[in-house]
Amino acid sequence: MKVQRVFKRFVVGSAALAFSVLLIGVMLEPPAAGVDLRAAVSANLAVSGVAHPVTAVLLNFRGYDTLLEIAVLLLALIVILASGLEALSSRPRAVDPVLQTLAQLAAPSMIVVAVYLLWAGAFRPGGAFQAGAVLAAAGVLLHLTGLLPGWQAPTLKLRLGLTAGLLIFLAIAAAVLSQGALMQYPPRQAGMLILLIEAGFTVSLGLILAGLFLFISRDPGDPT
Amino acid sequence: MIGLILLPLVWASLAFVLGPGRGKWLAIAGLSAQTWFAFDLAQQISAGKAAIGHQVGGWGAPLGIDLAADGLSSAMLLLTQCVALPLAIYASAYYKRDDAAGAYFWPLMGFLIAGLNALFVSADFFNIYVTLELVGLAAVGLVAAGGGAQQIAAALRYLFATLVGSGLYLLGVALLYGAYGTVSIESVSLLVTAEAPRMVWIAFGLMVLGLMLKTALFPFHYWLPPAHGGSPAPVSALLSALVVKASFYLMLRLWIGPFAPLVAAAPWLAWGPAALGTLAIFWGSWQAIRTPRLKMLIAYSTVAQLGYLFLIFPLLNGPGAIQAGVMQAFAHGLAKAAMFVAAGVFIKATGQDTVAGLAGAVNRLPITLFAFGLAGVTLMGLPPSAGFLAKWQLIEAALNQGHWWLVLVVLSGGLLAAVYVFRVLRQAFLLAPVDTPVLPFTPVPRTLEWTAFALALTSVLLGLRGVELMRLIQAVGAVA
Amino acid sequence: MTSALLFACVGAILFALGLAGVALIGHLLRRIFAFNVMGSGTFLILVGLAQRHGSADPVPQAMVLTGIVVAVAATALALALTRRLHALTGKLELPADEP
């Protein structure tokens, strides 16, 4: 048994080593003739509705990927709910008043930062994902300091909040279908539509990402 | 075509919000509409349109993402909807009201179907990666839902396998972008030649390897029997019938599409999948013959039947190979779904998951047993079933190109399938001896039995209407 | 060798390390970690290779953002399932593999 394991380690290890050497060697070769998308992105940036190229790619040119990606995130949360949650403990988490005060000061500023990130995404690195992540971090911080209890099975309101981002995106994507292709935002309204979609995303993402932690968090020392 | 992607996303989200009671009606309504869409799309393509494209956002590849439905895609879409709708009806009767496993079944199934539909029409490598993850995570979720330790372990094993598979695929996409600066299938097809840089060869190898892992091709099949054999019947049916076909479809698409020049330059590559497919047929059948548990038998049968799909790769130069592969996907999809559905009925009635426990089923559950038998007819490849048509085309293509040993493999596979199918049938026809206690047969809702029958009957009758399906698949590769 | 190409080469090593880790390690948490290392390696290659001539390209950056979100979703799922397995069995390794 031991020999088998050592042999397996040797085989896999040397294969991995050989593969990485091969890959590095291949990457050092001169590149093939290809397509340069940077020119296309810059050319169409003006009609995309935002000023930052990465946001434009993420929410306009390749917005379909973003649609599916938020579905993946929501799906992960649903799987976590489906695989079974343990009951919450009735004993409150031990709290440290200093930490709690800090958290109470930090959380509102984090919300403001999130809103700023959402708005700034149009001009510089930022946008819905970053904003949602900051919101979720605020939620986790509040939970860890005992100010926000862990979540059990989600209520109707929470479920609406979780799916709102995806549903808003679907609604807008389908609404413009009547005038052209899927997700073909009219150039004049593109900026506003993207902001609307991102706002929905931020709320949903914040809830989903926080939920990924809060649904499965159980206090240490709880009988499981 | 767009409706096929957006509609399941909508009803899946609403099913999550509204709960399983209303979720199941949303699902059945949504799937009915989708089945209509799929037939409509197939009709359009058969009527001569060759392929239907859609440029998301109006940008057009390579800047935007393109969707494209040709004959092959629309056939797979048709299969997905036609299997999913009966399974939804079955699941609505299968899961009792407060069943933990059924609480989130509907949103999970919805996202799975949405992912599958999106995968079949996507013409962008990176977009395909996202759809692969959507399908994979939904499948893992279905396996894990409401389960005990064994199911969770099976789900985790499946999760790691599927993540490594998509991880390998993603690395291939990264290398392709590094080589060509685009991830649009059409653009890449125009750029790949037989003198492509080594990076492209490695990308091709990685993608194929990742997809083989996801299709549970021998020897990467280790995750399939626990996942498919240990889940509730509707989940096993969805996984065996549909999910594993998605990665096979992708492998086929890559083989005949963008990487065709590479394959043409090194035709010996095709023997790899064919050899592994042969091993899968023999090994899977052997394990199916040996195992005492009913669902495990059916799961190993999936491992074996998937092997047939990979036998077509050396034959792709001549006509008929793609038709054989798709027909086999259809036949196996319908028949395996029917088998798992029937097994679910048996297990609910007898309370145990063993082949031995089926004694006396011929008296109590005749419809279900008949359905199982019909499904077995398709798997064995007896006329006039779709399975027969698939094997016939496979043998014809093999003989045309002089690979007589492939014919031997196909025929022996059919014989081995007969062994394990008859194993079940023989047990069910046994009348229980008088002195051993007969386990009580709990009555089972009629819906469950008739769904099994419907699926199995379709798989057999499809052989009679196979010509139309063949014509649909002719329109392959018109949109790269 | 520009710095972007160096990142890509490091990414290749990370990918290989991560893949070997997922294949060999039995402990579930470390396996999930190895998967993340593998993913990070892929993202480094995606961005590094595309930008190896020194100029920024927004398309692979957007793709990596999407990839990170998908990896987060998968990691969260894996961790939750591991936690559930631990709650049900007390173990942090999968039972011995099927033959």
PDB file of N, CA, C and O in Angstrom, chain B residues 416-448:
ATOM      1  N   LEU B 416     -23.093  -8.171 -24.054  1.00  0.00           N
ATOM      2  CA  LEU B 416     -22.880  -7.949 -22.630  1.00  0.00           C
ATOM      3  C   LEU B 416     -24.049  -7.182 -22.030  1.00  0.00           C
ATOM      4  O   LEU B 416     -24.476  -7.455 -20.908  1.00  0.00           O
ATOM      5  N   ALA B 417     -24.587  -6.211 -22.789  1.00  0.00           N
ATOM      6  CA  ALA B 417     -25.744  -5.479 -22.286  1.00  0.00           C
ATOM      7  C   ALA B 417     -26.909  -6.428 -22.076  1.00  0.00           C
ATOM      8  O   ALA B 417     -27.651  -6.324 -21.092  1.00  0.00           O
ATOM      9  N   ALA B 418     -27.048  -7.377 -23.000  1.00  0.00           N
ATOM     10  CA  ALA B 418     -28.132  -8.349 -22.848  1.00  0.00           C
ATOM     11  C   ALA B 418     -27.974  -9.113 -21.538  1.00  0.00           C
ATOM     12  O   ALA B 418     -28.964  -9.378 -20.850  1.00  0.00           O
ATOM     13  N   VAL B 419     -26.729  -9.432 -21.177  1.00  0.00           N
ATOM     14  CA  VAL B 419     -26.526 -10.205 -19.947  1.00  0.00           C
ATOM     15  C   VAL B 419     -27.047  -9.455 -18.737  1.00  0.00           C
ATOM     16  O   VAL B 419     -27.811  -9.992 -17.922  1.00  0.00           O
ATOM     17  N   TYR B 420     -26.679  -8.178 -18.622  1.00  0.00           N
ATOM     18  CA  TYR B 420     -27.124  -7.515 -17.390  1.00  0.00           C
ATOM     19  C   TYR B 420     -28.584  -7.101 -17.438  1.00  0.00           C
ATOM     20  O   TYR B 420     -29.251  -7.033 -16.398  1.00  0.00           O
ATOM     21  N   VAL B 421     -29.122  -6.860 -18.621  1.00  0.00           N
ATOM     22  CA  VAL B 421     -30.558  -6.544 -18.686  1.00  0.00           C
ATOM     23  C   VAL B 421     -31.372  -7.775 -18.317  1.00  0.00           C
ATOM     24  O   VAL B 421     -32.324  -7.724 -17.527  1.00  0.00           O
ATOM     25  N   PHE B 422     -30.981  -8.917 -18.876  1.00  0.00           N
ATOM     26  CA  PHE B 422     -31.743 -10.125 -18.572  1.00  0.00           C
ATOM     27  C   PHE B 422     -31.590 -10.546 -17.129  1.00  0.00           C
ATOM     28  O   PHE B 422     -32.470 -11.192 -16.563  1.00  0.00           O
ATOM     29  N   ARG B 423     -30.467 -10.159 -16.549  1.00  0.00           N
ATOM     30  CA  ARG B 423     -30.279 -10.443 -15.131  1.00  0.00           C
ATOM     31  C   ARG B 423     -31.414  -9.812 -14.317  1.00  0.00           C
ATOM     32  O   ARG B 423     -31.997 -10.444 -13.430  1.00  0.00           O
ATOM     33  N   VAL B 424     -31.736  -8.569 -14.659  1.00  0.00           N
ATOM     34  CA  VAL B 424     -32.800  -7.881 -13.928  1.00  0.00           C
ATOM     35  C   VAL B 424     -34.155  -8.488 -14.270  1.00  0.00           C
ATOM     36  O   VAL B 424     -34.979  -8.760 -13.386  1.00  0.00           O
ATOM     37  N   LEU B 425     -34.387  -8.717 -15.556  1.00  0.00           N
ATOM     38  CA  LEU B 425     -35.691  -9.216 -15.971  1.00  0.00           C
ATOM     39  C   LEU B 425     -35.978 -10.591 -15.378  1.00  0.00           C
ATOM     40  O   LEU B 425     -37.079 -10.882 -14.915  1.00  0.00           O
ATOM     41  N   ARG B 426     -34.937 -11.433 -15.369  1.00  0.00           N
ATOM     42  CA  ARG B 426     -35.111 -12.782 -14.848  1.00  0.00           C
ATOM     43  C   ARG B 426     -35.503 -12.726 -13.376  1.00  0.00           C
ATOM     44  O   ARG B 426     -36.397 -13.446 -12.926  1.00  0.00           O
ATOM     45  N   GLN B 427     -34.830 -11.838 -12.643  1.00  0.00           N
ATOM     46  CA  GLN B 427     -35.128 -11.727 -11.224  1.00  0.00           C
ATOM     47  C   GLN B 427     -36.565 -11.268 -11.017  1.00  0.00           C
ATOM     48  O   GLN B 427     -37.266 -11.744 -10.135  1.00  0.00           O
ATOM     49  N   ALA B 428     -37.001 -10.323 -11.860  1.00  0.00           N
ATOM     50  CA  ALA B 428     -38.347  -9.778 -11.665  1.00  0.00           C
ATOM     51  C   ALA B 428     -39.417 -10.796 -11.998  1.00  0.00           C
ATOM     52  O   ALA B 428     -40.511 -10.762 -11.438  1.00  0.00           O
ATOM     53  N   PHE B 429     -39.121 -11.702 -12.921  1.00  0.00           N
ATOM     54  CA  PHE B 429     -40.123 -12.700 -13.284  1.00  0.00           C
ATOM     55  C   PHE B 429     -40.193 -13.841 -12.288  1.00  0.00           C
ATOM     56  O   PHE B 429     -41.099 -14.659 -12.346  1.00  0.00           O
ATOM     57  N   LEU B 430     -39.221 -13.914 -11.370  1.00  0.00           N
ATOM     58  CA  LEU B 430     -39.245 -14.973 -10.368  1.00  0.00           C
ATOM     59  C   LEU B 430     -40.398 -14.727  -9.425  1.00  0.00           C
ATOM     60  O   LEU B 430     -40.533 -13.654  -8.865  1.00  0.00           O
ATOM     61  N   LEU B 431     -41.208 -15.730  -9.232  1.00  0.00           N
ATOM     62  CA  LEU B 431     -42.240 -15.592  -8.215  1.00  0.00           C
ATOM     63  C   LEU B 431     -41.605 -15.936  -6.883  1.00  0.00           C
ATOM     64  O   LEU B 431     -40.865 -16.896  -6.778  1.00  0.00           O
ATOM     65  N   ALA B 432     -41.880 -15.123  -5.873  1.00  0.00           N
ATOM     66  CA  ALA B 432     -41.219 -15.333  -4.597  1.00  0.00           C
ATOM     67  C   ALA B 432     -41.610 -16.677  -4.015  1.00  0.00           C
ATOM     68  O   ALA B 432     -42.780 -17.054  -4.046  1.00  0.00           O
ATOM     69  N   PRO B 433     -40.645 -17.423  -3.490  1.00  0.00           N
ATOM     70  CA  PRO B 433     -40.970 -18.731  -2.896  1.00  0.00           C
ATOM     71  C   PRO B 433     -41.901 -18.580  -1.711  1.00  0.00           C
ATOM     72  O   PRO B 433     -41.930 -17.557  -1.051  1.00  0.00           O
ATOM     73  N   VAL B 434     -42.641 -19.629  -1.422  1.00  0.00           N
ATOM     74  CA  VAL B 434     -43.733 -19.511  -0.450  1.00  0.00           C
ATOM     75  C   VAL B 434     -43.195 -19.309   0.959  1.00  0.00           C
ATOM     76  O   VAL B 434     -43.798 -18.635   1.773  1.00  0.00           O
ATOM     77  N   ASP B 435     -42.025 -19.931   1.283  1.00  0.00           N
ATOM     78  CA  ASP B 435     -41.620 -19.924   2.688  1.00  0.00           C
ATOM     79  C   ASP B 435     -40.850 -18.664   3.109  1.00  0.00           C
ATOM     80  O   ASP B 435     -40.735 -18.379   4.278  1.00  0.00           O
ATOM     81  N   THR B 436     -40.310 -17.913   2.163  1.00  0.00           N
ATOM     82  CA  THR B 436     -39.609 -16.686   2.579  1.00  0.00           C
ATOM     83  C   THR B 436     -40.621 -15.549   2.694  1.00  0.00           C
ATOM     84  O   THR B 436     -41.564 -15.464   1.915  1.00  0.00           O
ATOM     85  N   PRO B 437     -40.417 -14.651   3.667  1.00  0.00           N
ATOM     86  CA  PRO B 437     -41.381 -13.568   3.839  1.00  0.00           C
ATOM     87  C   PRO B 437     -41.317 -12.603   2.647  1.00  0.00           C
ATOM     88  O   PRO B 437     -40.243 -12.211   2.217  1.00  0.00           O
ATOM     89  N   VAL B 438     -42.489 -12.285   2.155  1.00  0.00           N
ATOM     90  CA  VAL B 438     -42.544 -11.341   1.025  1.00  0.00           C
ATOM     91  C   VAL B 438     -42.550  -9.925   1.583  1.00  0.00           C
ATOM     92  O   VAL B 438     -43.389  -9.584   2.405  1.00  0.00           O
ATOM     93  N   LEU B 439     -41.611  -9.115   1.142  1.00  0.00           N
ATOM     94  CA  LEU B 439     -41.586  -7.727   1.614  1.00  0.00           C
ATOM     95  C   LEU B 439     -42.808  -7.006   1.065  1.00  0.00           C
ATOM     96  O   LEU B 439     -43.186  -7.192  -0.081  1.00  0.00           O
ATOM     97  N   PRO B 440     -43.410  -6.171   1.881  1.00  0.00           N
ATOM     98  CA  PRO B 440     -44.628  -5.506   1.410  1.00  0.00           C
ATOM     99  C   PRO B 440     -44.320  -4.539   0.267  1.00  0.00           C
ATOM    100  O   PRO B 440     -43.362  -3.791   0.321  1.00  0.00           O
ATOM    101  N   PHE B 441     -45.153  -4.615  -0.741  1.00  0.00           N
ATOM    102  CA  PHE B 441     -45.035  -3.696  -1.866  1.00  0.00           C
ATOM    103  C   PHE B 441     -45.878  -2.470  -1.560  1.00  0.00           C
ATOM    104  O   PHE B 441     -47.088  -2.560  -1.458  1.00  0.00           O
ATOM    105  N   THR B 442     -45.251  -1.334  -1.369  1.00  0.00           N
ATOM    106  CA  THR B 442     -46.055  -0.124  -1.165  1.00  0.00           C
ATOM    107  C   THR B 442     -46.527   0.366  -2.532  1.00  0.00           C
ATOM    108  O   THR B 442     -45.773   0.353  -3.489  1.00  0.00           O
ATOM    109  N   PRO B 443     -47.771   0.796  -2.586  1.00  0.00           N
ATOM    110  CA  PRO B 443     -48.278   1.255  -3.887  1.00  0.00           C
ATOM    111  C   PRO B 443     -47.579   2.533  -4.315  1.00  0.00           C
ATOM    112  O   PRO B 443     -47.199   3.355  -3.496  1.00  0.00           O
ATOM    113  N   VAL B 444     -47.448   2.672  -5.621  1.00  0.00           N
ATOM    114  CA  VAL B 444     -46.676   3.766  -6.188  1.00  0.00           C
ATOM    115  C   VAL B 444     -47.590   4.580  -7.090  1.00  0.00           C
ATOM    116  O   VAL B 444     -48.409   4.017  -7.791  1.00  0.00           O
ATOM    117  N   PRO B 445     -47.491   5.919  -7.070  1.00  0.00           N
ATOM    118  CA  PRO B 445     -48.372   6.720  -7.939  1.00  0.00           C
ATOM    119  C   PRO B 445     -48.242   6.307  -9.397  1.00  0.00           C
ATOM    120  O   PRO B 445     -47.158   6.030  -9.878  1.00  0.00           O
ATOM    121  N   ARG B 446     -49.374   6.270 -10.057  1.00  0.00           N
ATOM    122  CA  ARG B 446     -49.405   5.820 -11.453  1.00  0.00           C
ATOM    123  C   ARG B 446     -48.520   6.665 -12.353  1.00  0.00           C
ATOM    124  O   ARG B 446     -47.942   6.167 -13.313  1.00  0.00           O
ATOM    125  N   THR B 447     -48.443   7.981 -12.033  1.00  0.00           N
ATOM    126  CA  THR B 447     -47.649   8.876 -12.882  1.00  0.00           C
ATOM    127  C   THR B 447     -46.241   8.353 -13.062  1.00  0.00           C
ATOM    128  O   THR B 447     -45.677   8.413 -14.144  1.00  0.00           O
ATOM    129  N   LEU B 448     -45.688   7.827 -11.968  1.00  0.00           N
ATOM    130  CA  LEU B 448     -44.304   7.392 -12.025  1.00  0.00           C
ATOM    131  C   LEU B 448     -44.155   6.271 -13.034  1.00  0.00           C
ATOM    132  O   LEU B 448     -43.218   6.250 -13.821  1.00  0.00           O
TER     133      LEU B 448
END
